[in-house]
PDB file of C-alpha atoms in Angstrom:
ATOM      1  CA  MET A   6      32.489 -18.966  53.610  1.00  0.00           C
ATOM      2  CA  ASN A   7      31.026 -20.682  50.520  1.00  0.00           C
ATOM      3  CA  PHE A   8      32.974 -19.015  47.681  1.00  0.00           C
ATOM      4  CA  ASN A   9      30.952 -20.856  45.133  1.00  0.00           C
ATOM      5  CA  TYR A  10      27.708 -19.256  46.660  1.00  0.00           C
ATOM      6  CA  ILE A  11      29.483 -15.721  46.471  1.00  0.00           C
ATOM      7  CA  LYS A  12      30.375 -16.333  42.858  1.00  0.00           C
ATOM      8  CA  ILE A  13      26.902 -17.346  42.062  1.00  0.00           C
ATOM      9  CA  SER A  14      25.353 -14.266  43.679  1.00  0.00           C
ATOM     10  CA  LEU A  15      27.696 -12.090  41.809  1.00  0.00           C
ATOM     11  CA  LEU A  16      26.730 -13.778  38.594  1.00  0.00           C
ATOM     12  CA  PHE A  17      23.204 -13.292  39.235  1.00  0.00           C
ATOM     13  CA  LEU A  18      23.755  -9.516  40.371  1.00  0.00           C
ATOM     14  CA  VAL A  19      25.514  -8.832  37.058  1.00  0.00           C
ATOM     15  CA  VAL A  20      23.007 -10.496  34.712  1.00  0.00           C
ATOM     16  CA  SER A  21      20.329  -8.452  36.589  1.00  0.00           C
ATOM     17  CA  LEU A  22      22.121  -5.194  36.072  1.00  0.00           C
ATOM     18  CA  ALA A  23      22.550  -6.122  32.293  1.00  0.00           C
ATOM     19  CA  ALA A  24      18.814  -7.012  31.984  1.00  0.00           C
ATOM     20  CA  CYS A  25      17.848  -3.643  33.646  1.00  0.00           C
ATOM     21  CA  SER A  26      20.110  -1.853  31.509  1.00  0.00           C
ATOM     22  CA  SER A  27      18.621  -3.619  28.492  1.00  0.00           C
ATOM     23  CA  ASP A  28      15.353  -2.801  29.234  1.00  0.00           C
ATOM     24  CA  ASP A  29      16.189   0.953  29.987  1.00  0.00           C
ATOM     25  CA  ASP A  30      17.757   1.051  26.430  1.00  0.00           C
ATOM     26  CA  ALA A  31      14.856  -0.418  25.003  1.00  0.00           C
ATOM     27  CA  VAL A  32      12.630   2.190  26.758  1.00  0.00           C
ATOM     28  CA  ASP A  33      15.048   5.005  25.792  1.00  0.00           C
ATOM     29  CA  THR A  34      14.951   4.145  21.841  1.00  0.00           C
ATOM     30  CA  ALA A  35      11.335   4.190  21.908  1.00  0.00           C
ATOM     31  CA  THR A  36      11.083   7.956  22.078  1.00  0.00           C
ATOM     32  CA  GLY A  37      10.349  10.822  19.772  1.00  0.00           C
ATOM     33  CA  GLU A  38       9.005  10.388  16.169  1.00  0.00           C
ATOM     34  CA  ASN A  39      10.367   9.529  12.796  1.00  0.00           C
ATOM     35  CA  GLU A  40       9.362   8.877   9.043  1.00  0.00           C
ATOM     36  CA  VAL A  41       8.052   5.617   7.796  1.00  0.00           C
ATOM     37  CA  ARG A  42       8.458   4.951   4.127  1.00  0.00           C
ATOM     38  CA  ILE A  43       6.364   2.285   2.150  1.00  0.00           C
ATOM     39  CA  GLY A  44       7.624   1.267  -1.121  1.00  0.00           C
ATOM     40  CA  PHE A  45       5.502  -0.521  -3.543  1.00  0.00           C
ATOM     41  CA  ASP A  46       7.325  -3.093  -5.858  1.00  0.00           C
ATOM     42  CA  ASN A  47       4.863  -3.588  -8.696  1.00  0.00           C
ATOM     43  CA  GLY A  48       4.995  -6.917 -10.329  1.00  0.00           C
ATOM     44  CA  VAL A  49       3.111  -9.403 -12.050  1.00  0.00           C
ATOM     45  CA  ASN A  50       2.352 -13.067 -10.797  1.00  0.00           C
ATOM     46  CA  GLY A  51       5.952 -12.936  -9.288  1.00  0.00           C
ATOM     47  CA  ASP A  52       7.633 -11.262 -12.360  1.00  0.00           C
ATOM     48  CA  ASP A  53       8.891  -7.617 -12.438  1.00  0.00           C
ATOM     49  CA  LEU A  54       6.418  -5.332 -14.184  1.00  0.00           C
ATOM     50  CA  LEU A  55       7.901  -3.943 -17.327  1.00  0.00           C
ATOM     51  CA  LEU A  56       5.568  -1.460 -18.811  1.00  0.00           C
ATOM     52  CA  GLY A  57       5.261  -2.074 -22.653  1.00  0.00           C
ATOM     53  CA  ALA A  58       8.171  -4.191 -22.742  1.00  0.00           C
ATOM     54  CA  SER A  59       7.016  -7.775 -21.654  1.00  0.00           C
ATOM     55  CA  THR A  60       4.053 -10.021 -21.919  1.00  0.00           C
ATOM     56  CA  TYR A  61       2.162 -11.965 -19.174  1.00  0.00           C
ATOM     57  CA  ILE A  62      -0.239 -14.806 -19.165  1.00  0.00           C
ATOM     58  CA  ASN A  63      -3.126 -15.059 -16.732  1.00  0.00           C
ATOM     59  CA  SER A  64      -5.251 -17.862 -16.032  1.00  0.00           C
ATOM     60  CA  ASN A  65      -7.946 -16.874 -18.438  1.00  0.00           C
ATOM     61  CA  ASP A  66      -5.322 -17.798 -21.179  1.00  0.00           C
ATOM     62  CA  GLU A  67      -5.067 -13.990 -22.009  1.00  0.00           C
ATOM     63  CA  VAL A  68      -1.635 -12.531 -22.974  1.00  0.00           C
ATOM     64  CA  LEU A  69      -1.302  -8.883 -21.661  1.00  0.00           C
ATOM     65  CA  THR A  70       1.147  -6.272 -22.281  1.00  0.00           C
ATOM     66  CA  ILE A  71       0.706  -3.569 -19.749  1.00  0.00           C
ATOM     67  CA  ASN A  72       1.250   0.121 -20.692  1.00  0.00           C
ATOM     68  CA  ARG A  73      -0.241   1.668 -17.439  1.00  0.00           C
ATOM     69  CA  PHE A  74      -0.419   0.579 -13.778  1.00  0.00           C
ATOM     70  CA  ASN A  75      -1.551   3.523 -11.400  1.00  0.00           C
ATOM     71  CA  TYR A  76      -3.485   3.391  -8.193  1.00  0.00           C
ATOM     72  CA  ILE A  77      -4.574   5.555  -5.081  1.00  0.00           C
ATOM     73  CA  VAL A  78      -3.575   4.554  -1.565  1.00  0.00           C
ATOM     74  CA  SER A  79      -5.071   6.463   1.489  1.00  0.00           C
ATOM     75  CA  ASN A  80      -5.943   6.704   5.169  1.00  0.00           C
ATOM     76  CA  PHE A  81      -3.035   5.195   6.350  1.00  0.00           C
ATOM     77  CA  VAL A  82      -3.199   3.631   9.991  1.00  0.00           C
ATOM     78  CA  LEU A  83      -0.402   1.941  11.862  1.00  0.00           C
ATOM     79  CA  ILE A  84      -0.998  -0.673  14.598  1.00  0.00           C
ATOM     80  CA  ASP A  85       1.423  -1.012  17.305  1.00  0.00           C
ATOM     81  CA  ALA A  86       2.206  -4.275  19.341  1.00  0.00           C
ATOM     82  CA  GLU A  87      -0.425  -3.456  21.968  1.00  0.00           C
ATOM     83  CA  GLY A  88      -3.191  -3.268  19.333  1.00  0.00           C
ATOM     84  CA  ASN A  89      -2.978   0.793  19.500  1.00  0.00           C
ATOM     85  CA  GLU A  90      -3.645   2.585  16.318  1.00  0.00           C
ATOM     86  CA  TYR A  91      -2.084   5.568  14.979  1.00  0.00           C
ATOM     87  CA  THR A  92      -3.993   7.430  12.022  1.00  0.00           C
ATOM     88  CA  TYR A  93      -2.138   9.551   9.887  1.00  0.00           C
ATOM     89  CA  PRO A  94      -3.541  13.009   9.305  1.00  0.00           C
ATOM     90  CA  LYS A  95      -6.349  12.433   6.899  1.00  0.00           C
ATOM     91  CA  ASP A  96      -5.511  15.782   4.788  1.00  0.00           C
ATOM     92  CA  GLU A  97      -2.081  14.313   4.162  1.00  0.00           C
ATOM     93  CA  SER A  98      -3.149  10.648   3.637  1.00  0.00           C
ATOM     94  CA  TYR A  99      -3.777  10.373   0.015  1.00  0.00           C
ATOM     95  CA  PHE A 100      -1.138   9.171  -2.482  1.00  0.00           C
ATOM     96  CA  VAL A 101      -0.833   8.210  -6.197  1.00  0.00           C
ATOM     97  CA  VAL A 102       1.218   4.938  -6.898  1.00  0.00           C
ATOM     98  CA  SER A 103       2.411   5.277 -10.566  1.00  0.00           C
ATOM     99  CA  GLU A 104       4.699   2.798 -12.392  1.00  0.00           C
ATOM    100  CA  GLU A 105       5.087   4.894 -15.289  1.00  0.00           C
ATOM    101  CA  ASN A 106       6.112   8.150 -13.441  1.00  0.00           C
ATOM    102  CA  ASP A 107       8.114   6.572 -10.848  1.00  0.00           C
ATOM    103  CA  LEU A 108       5.939   7.223  -8.071  1.00  0.00           C
ATOM    104  CA  THR A 109       6.521   4.246  -5.954  1.00  0.00           C
ATOM    105  CA  GLU A 110       7.202   5.336  -2.618  1.00  0.00           C
ATOM    106  CA  VAL A 111       4.901   6.889   0.169  1.00  0.00           C
ATOM    107  CA  SER A 112       6.528   8.740   2.896  1.00  0.00           C
ATOM    108  CA  LEU A 113       4.416   9.194   6.331  1.00  0.00           C
ATOM    109  CA  LYS A 114       6.139  11.844   8.589  1.00  0.00           C
ATOM    110  CA  ASN A 115       6.310  12.458  12.315  1.00  0.00           C
ATOM    111  CA  ILE A 116       5.160   8.835  13.357  1.00  0.00           C
ATOM    112  CA  PRO A 117       5.369   8.443  16.939  1.00  0.00           C
ATOM    113  CA  ALA A 118       7.918   5.877  18.426  1.00  0.00           C
ATOM    114  CA  ALA A 119       6.429   2.461  18.602  1.00  0.00           C
ATOM    115  CA  GLU A 120       6.914  -1.072  17.608  1.00  0.00           C
ATOM    116  CA  TYR A 121       4.390  -1.482  14.971  1.00  0.00           C
ATOM    117  CA  VAL A 122       3.165  -4.773  13.719  1.00  0.00           C
ATOM    118  CA  ALA A 123       0.347  -4.021  11.120  1.00  0.00           C
ATOM    119  CA  ILE A 124      -0.793  -1.598   8.405  1.00  0.00           C
ATOM    120  CA  LYS A 125      -4.146  -0.500   7.344  1.00  0.00           C
ATOM    121  CA  PHE A 126      -4.742   1.471   4.427  1.00  0.00           C
ATOM    122  CA  GLY A 127      -7.629   2.425   1.681  1.00  0.00           C
ATOM    123  CA  VAL A 128      -7.501   1.579  -2.034  1.00  0.00           C
ATOM    124  CA  GLY A 129      -9.052   4.823  -3.801  1.00  0.00           C
ATOM    125  CA  VAL A 130     -10.801   7.795  -2.107  1.00  0.00           C
ATOM    126  CA  ASP A 131     -13.228   7.594   0.555  1.00  0.00           C
ATOM    127  CA  GLN A 132     -16.905   9.165   0.029  1.00  0.00           C
ATOM    128  CA  ALA A 133     -16.146  11.668   3.185  1.00  0.00           C
ATOM    129  CA  LYS A 134     -13.103  13.094   1.404  1.00  0.00           C
ATOM    130  CA  TYR A 135     -14.849  13.280  -2.121  1.00  0.00           C
ATOM    131  CA  GLN A 136     -17.619  15.000  -0.445  1.00  0.00           C
ATOM    132  CA  GLN A 137     -15.602  17.811   0.807  1.00  0.00           C
ATOM    133  CA  GLY A 138     -15.716  19.256  -2.718  1.00  0.00           C
ATOM    134  CA  ALA A 139     -12.973  20.429  -5.108  1.00  0.00           C
ATOM    135  CA  GLU A 140     -11.355  22.870  -2.603  1.00  0.00           C
ATOM    136  CA  GLY A 141     -11.250  20.337   0.068  1.00  0.00           C
ATOM    137  CA  GLN A 142      -8.883  17.895  -1.867  1.00  0.00           C
ATOM    138  CA  GLY A 143      -5.885  20.179  -1.370  1.00  0.00           C
ATOM    139  CA  ASP A 144      -2.875  19.480  -3.504  1.00  0.00           C
ATOM    140  CA  PHE A 145      -4.005  15.950  -4.153  1.00  0.00           C
ATOM    141  CA  LEU A 146      -6.606  16.830  -6.925  1.00  0.00           C
ATOM    142  CA  GLU A 147      -3.717  18.115  -9.077  1.00  0.00           C
ATOM    143  CA  ILE A 148      -1.579  15.305  -8.523  1.00  0.00           C
ATOM    144  CA  ALA A 149      -4.349  12.780  -9.172  1.00  0.00           C
ATOM    145  CA  GLU A 150      -5.196  14.959 -12.776  1.00  0.00           C
ATOM    146  CA  ASN A 151      -1.355  14.904 -13.722  1.00  0.00           C
ATOM    147  CA  ASN A 152      -1.193  11.171 -13.162  1.00  0.00           C
ATOM    148  CA  GLU A 153      -4.328  10.160 -15.262  1.00  0.00           C
ATOM    149  CA  MET A 154      -6.344   9.511 -12.144  1.00  0.00           C
ATOM    150  CA  MET A 155      -9.360  11.731 -12.811  1.00  0.00           C
ATOM    151  CA  TRP A 156     -12.312  11.342 -15.065  1.00  0.00           C
ATOM    152  CA  SER A 157     -13.515  14.762 -14.428  1.00  0.00           C
ATOM    153  CA  TRP A 158     -14.466  16.275 -10.821  1.00  0.00           C
ATOM    154  CA  GLN A 159     -18.296  15.318 -11.203  1.00  0.00           C
ATOM    155  CA  ALA A 160     -17.329  11.683 -12.214  1.00  0.00           C
ATOM    156  CA  GLY A 161     -14.373  11.440  -9.531  1.00  0.00           C
ATOM    157  CA  TYR A 162     -11.399   9.748  -9.240  1.00  0.00           C
ATOM    158  CA  LYS A 163     -10.047   6.724 -10.884  1.00  0.00           C
ATOM    159  CA  PHE A 164      -8.829   4.576  -8.064  1.00  0.00           C
ATOM    160  CA  LEU A 165      -7.114   2.263 -10.517  1.00  0.00           C
ATOM    161  CA  ASN A 166      -5.852   2.944 -13.990  1.00  0.00           C
ATOM    162  CA  PHE A 167      -4.725  -0.429 -15.505  1.00  0.00           C
ATOM    163  CA  GLU A 168      -4.091  -0.174 -19.489  1.00  0.00           C
ATOM    164  CA  GLY A 169      -2.519  -2.042 -22.349  1.00  0.00           C
ATOM    165  CA  THR A 170      -3.305  -4.525 -25.072  1.00  0.00           C
ATOM    166  CA  PHE A 171      -4.116  -8.431 -25.145  1.00  0.00           C
ATOM    167  CA  THR A 172      -4.801 -11.275 -27.218  1.00  0.00           C
ATOM    168  CA  SER A 173      -6.574 -14.613 -26.302  1.00  0.00           C
ATOM    169  CA  GLU A 174      -7.654 -17.732 -27.955  1.00  0.00           C
ATOM    170  CA  THR A 175     -10.617 -15.594 -29.284  1.00  0.00           C
ATOM    171  CA  VAL A 176      -9.068 -12.508 -29.843  1.00  0.00           C
ATOM    172  CA  ALA A 177      -6.075 -12.858 -32.536  1.00  0.00           C
ATOM    173  CA  GLU A 178      -5.129  -9.311 -32.986  1.00  0.00           C
ATOM    174  CA  ALA A 179      -3.731  -7.172 -30.204  1.00  0.00           C
ATOM    175  CA  THR A 180      -6.590  -5.178 -28.761  1.00  0.00           C
ATOM    176  CA  ASN A 181      -6.456  -2.442 -26.187  1.00  0.00           C
ATOM    177  CA  PHE A 182      -7.879  -2.847 -22.763  1.00  0.00           C
ATOM    178  CA  LYS A 183      -8.554  -0.367 -20.022  1.00  0.00           C
ATOM    179  CA  ILE A 184      -9.664  -1.083 -16.495  1.00  0.00           C
ATOM    180  CA  HIS A 185     -10.594   2.337 -14.781  1.00  0.00           C
ATOM    181  CA  MET A 186     -12.273   1.678 -11.360  1.00  0.00           C
ATOM    182  CA  GLY A 187     -13.610   4.182  -8.910  1.00  0.00           C
ATOM    183  CA  SER A 188     -16.764   5.270  -7.168  1.00  0.00           C
ATOM    184  CA  HIS A 189     -19.658   6.782  -9.187  1.00  0.00           C
ATOM    185  CA  GLY A 190     -21.799   8.657  -6.454  1.00  0.00           C
ATOM    186  CA  SER A 191     -23.036   7.055  -3.418  1.00  0.00           C
ATOM    187  CA  SER A 192     -24.893   4.290  -5.135  1.00  0.00           C
ATOM    188  CA  LEU A 193     -21.558   2.607  -6.356  1.00  0.00           C
ATOM    189  CA  ASP A 194     -18.965   2.923  -3.509  1.00  0.00           C
ATOM    190  CA  ASN A 195     -15.770   0.941  -4.500  1.00  0.00           C
ATOM    191  CA  TYR A 196     -13.651   2.366  -1.831  1.00  0.00           C
ATOM    192  CA  ARG A 197     -11.942  -0.561  -0.022  1.00  0.00           C
ATOM    193  CA  GLU A 198      -9.599  -1.014   3.006  1.00  0.00           C
ATOM    194  CA  VAL A 199      -6.889  -3.566   3.392  1.00  0.00           C
ATOM    195  CA  THR A 200      -5.217  -4.611   6.728  1.00  0.00           C
ATOM    196  CA  LEU A 201      -1.852  -6.552   6.478  1.00  0.00           C
ATOM    197  CA  ASP A 202       0.441  -7.989   9.342  1.00  0.00           C
ATOM    198  CA  LEU A 203       4.024  -7.059   8.997  1.00  0.00           C
ATOM    199  CA  PRO A 204       6.391 -10.135   8.794  1.00  0.00           C
ATOM    200  CA  SER A 205       8.530  -8.301  11.452  1.00  0.00           C
ATOM    201  CA  ARG A 206       8.291  -5.296  13.552  1.00  0.00           C
ATOM    202  CA  ALA A 207       8.780  -1.851  11.978  1.00  0.00           C
ATOM    203  CA  LEU A 208      10.703   0.112  14.695  1.00  0.00           C
ATOM    204  CA  VAL A 209      10.226   3.957  15.046  1.00  0.00           C
ATOM    205  CA  SER A 210      12.138   6.356  17.304  1.00  0.00           C
ATOM    206  CA  ASP A 211      13.975   9.358  17.132  1.00  0.00           C
ATOM    207  CA  LYS A 212      16.768   7.295  15.567  1.00  0.00           C
ATOM    208  CA  LEU A 213      15.080   4.721  13.790  1.00  0.00           C
ATOM    209  CA  SER A 214      13.046   4.995  10.433  1.00  0.00           C
ATOM    210  CA  PRO A 215      11.675   1.824   8.721  1.00  0.00           C
ATOM    211  CA  VAL A 216      10.995   1.024   5.276  1.00  0.00           C
ATOM    212  CA  ILE A 217       7.890  -1.363   4.820  1.00  0.00           C
ATOM    213  CA  HIS A 218       8.422  -3.155   1.445  1.00  0.00           C
ATOM    214  CA  MET A 219       5.332  -3.967  -0.178  1.00  0.00           C
ATOM    215  CA  ALA A 220       5.055  -6.441  -3.084  1.00  0.00           C
ATOM    216  CA  VAL A 221       2.029  -5.474  -5.523  1.00  0.00           C
ATOM    217  CA  ASP A 222       0.898  -8.200  -7.953  1.00  0.00           C
ATOM    218  CA  ALA A 223      -1.009  -6.564 -10.786  1.00  0.00           C
ATOM    219  CA  ASN A 224      -2.246  -9.842 -11.924  1.00  0.00           C
ATOM    220  CA  ARG A 225      -4.910  -9.877  -9.179  1.00  0.00           C
ATOM    221  CA  ILE A 226      -6.817  -7.333 -10.893  1.00  0.00           C
ATOM    222  CA  LEU A 227      -8.275  -9.530 -13.286  1.00  0.00           C
ATOM    223  CA  ASP A 228      -7.066 -12.887 -12.079  1.00  0.00           C
ATOM    224  CA  GLY A 229      -7.852 -12.538  -8.213  1.00  0.00           C
ATOM    225  CA  GLN A 230     -10.987 -13.903  -6.434  1.00  0.00           C
ATOM    226  CA  ASN A 231     -13.184 -12.772  -9.350  1.00  0.00           C
ATOM    227  CA  LYS A 232     -12.143 -13.686 -12.841  1.00  0.00           C
ATOM    228  CA  ILE A 233     -12.531 -10.624 -15.414  1.00  0.00           C
ATOM    229  CA  LYS A 234     -12.089 -11.671 -18.761  1.00  0.00           C
ATOM    230  CA  LEU A 235     -10.937  -9.049 -21.371  1.00  0.00           C
ATOM    231  CA  SER A 236     -12.193 -11.161 -24.096  1.00  0.00           C
ATOM    232  CA  GLU A 237     -15.695 -10.669 -22.744  1.00  0.00           C
ATOM    233  CA  LYS A 238     -15.250  -6.715 -21.959  1.00  0.00           C
ATOM    234  CA  ALA A 239     -12.066  -5.205 -22.657  1.00  0.00           C
ATOM    235  CA  VAL A 240     -13.058  -1.725 -21.343  1.00  0.00           C
ATOM    236  CA  VAL A 241     -14.471  -1.595 -17.860  1.00  0.00           C
ATOM    237  CA  MET A 242     -15.039   1.804 -16.253  1.00  0.00           C
ATOM    238  CA  ILE A 243     -18.615   2.007 -15.069  1.00  0.00           C
ATOM    239  CA  ASP A 244     -20.078  -1.281 -14.542  1.00  0.00           C
ATOM    240  CA  GLU A 245     -22.324  -2.329 -11.639  1.00  0.00           C
ATOM    241  CA  VAL A 246     -21.227  -5.989 -11.592  1.00  0.00           C
ATOM    242  CA  LYS A 247     -17.536  -5.913 -12.564  1.00  0.00           C
ATOM    243  CA  SER A 248     -16.604  -2.777 -11.081  1.00  0.00           C
ATOM    244  CA  PRO A 249     -17.092  -4.093  -7.443  1.00  0.00           C
ATOM    245  CA  GLN A 250     -15.482  -7.368  -8.445  1.00  0.00           C
ATOM    246  CA  ILE A 251     -12.410  -5.463  -9.724  1.00  0.00           C
ATOM    247  CA  SER A 252     -12.334  -3.477  -6.415  1.00  0.00           C
ATOM    248  CA  GLU A 253     -12.432  -6.605  -4.305  1.00  0.00           C
ATOM    249  CA  ASN A 254      -9.585  -8.005  -6.476  1.00  0.00           C
ATOM    250  CA  ALA A 255      -7.621  -5.061  -6.075  1.00  0.00           C
ATOM    251  CA  THR A 256      -7.533  -5.392  -2.333  1.00  0.00           C
ATOM    252  CA  GLY A 257      -5.730  -8.716  -2.845  1.00  0.00           C
ATOM    253  CA  MET A 258      -2.848  -7.496  -4.877  1.00  0.00           C
ATOM    254  CA  PHE A 259      -0.927  -6.223  -1.792  1.00  0.00           C
ATOM    255  CA  ARG A 260       1.593  -8.086   0.259  1.00  0.00           C
ATOM    256  CA  VAL A 261       4.089  -6.857   2.575  1.00  0.00           C
ATOM    257  CA  ASP A 262       7.456  -8.488   1.596  1.00  0.00           C
ATOM    258  CA  HIS A 263       9.622  -7.291   4.365  1.00  0.00           C
ATOM    259  CA  VAL A 264      10.492  -4.392   6.819  1.00  0.00           C
ATOM    260  CA  HIS A 265      13.906  -2.805   6.829  1.00  0.00           C
ATOM    261  CA  ASN A 266      14.947  -0.974  10.220  1.00  0.00           C
ATOM    262  CA  GLY A 267      17.448   1.717   9.582  1.00  0.00           C
ATOM    263  CA  GLU A 268      18.760   4.395  11.382  1.00  0.00           C
ATOM    264  CA  ASN A 269      17.671   7.741  10.193  1.00  0.00           C
ATOM    265  CA  VAL A 270      17.148  11.058  12.315  1.00  0.00           C
ATOM    266  CA  GLN A 271      14.369  13.083  10.896  1.00  0.00           C
ATOM    267  CA  HIS A 272      14.957  16.702  10.537  1.00  0.00           C
TER     268      HIS A 272
END
């Protein structure tokens, strides 16, 4: 009898059984549901955002001190490795991110087990939600009001509230700036959506609860695809030209830095 052949056959059997066991384990871990957290790390052109404490220079040669950086994110969708989309329940899918009030993490509950490779979300509040009326906003209306994200109910939500002071070559004394961007009726809809690939898969199961770490660059608001000069107009609220440009810039300020897959059993 060829003992080498027997050894090779036994080795092949062991490897096959191990592979099957590994596959079974992979299937077993991809069950249940858990929490997905999204952390928003706010910065300015690669530096940490320190409200009222640091100055930042943009490509327009304007020197900014930022005192407020708040924005609304909404309508979250997670996309798995097969291209399937899980849409988070709409009535629970509106959040304020506020640097000054330490609201920098979003928690999505009861996410089905899967390997997620991309995330999609809105910047602002969509028309369908706003048209549900004040009663249809639930607790989010009060949250927005408490975080300076409302003009009034009739005027609607501020999708972005970006404030501080600046100087430039033509503005010697520190001057206040206010960038408030939102929709104003159906004629000026500045709600936008962002889709981002994850640098590594976010693994969700009854034992795995990932954290998606988002790097957010406030510099892109003025210094993005569209150049917005504060020295030309320091207060932008309802502007048919600049408001849509700012909304496009705001979609470019998000980047997924990394994904942390940790163990956590959701209760």
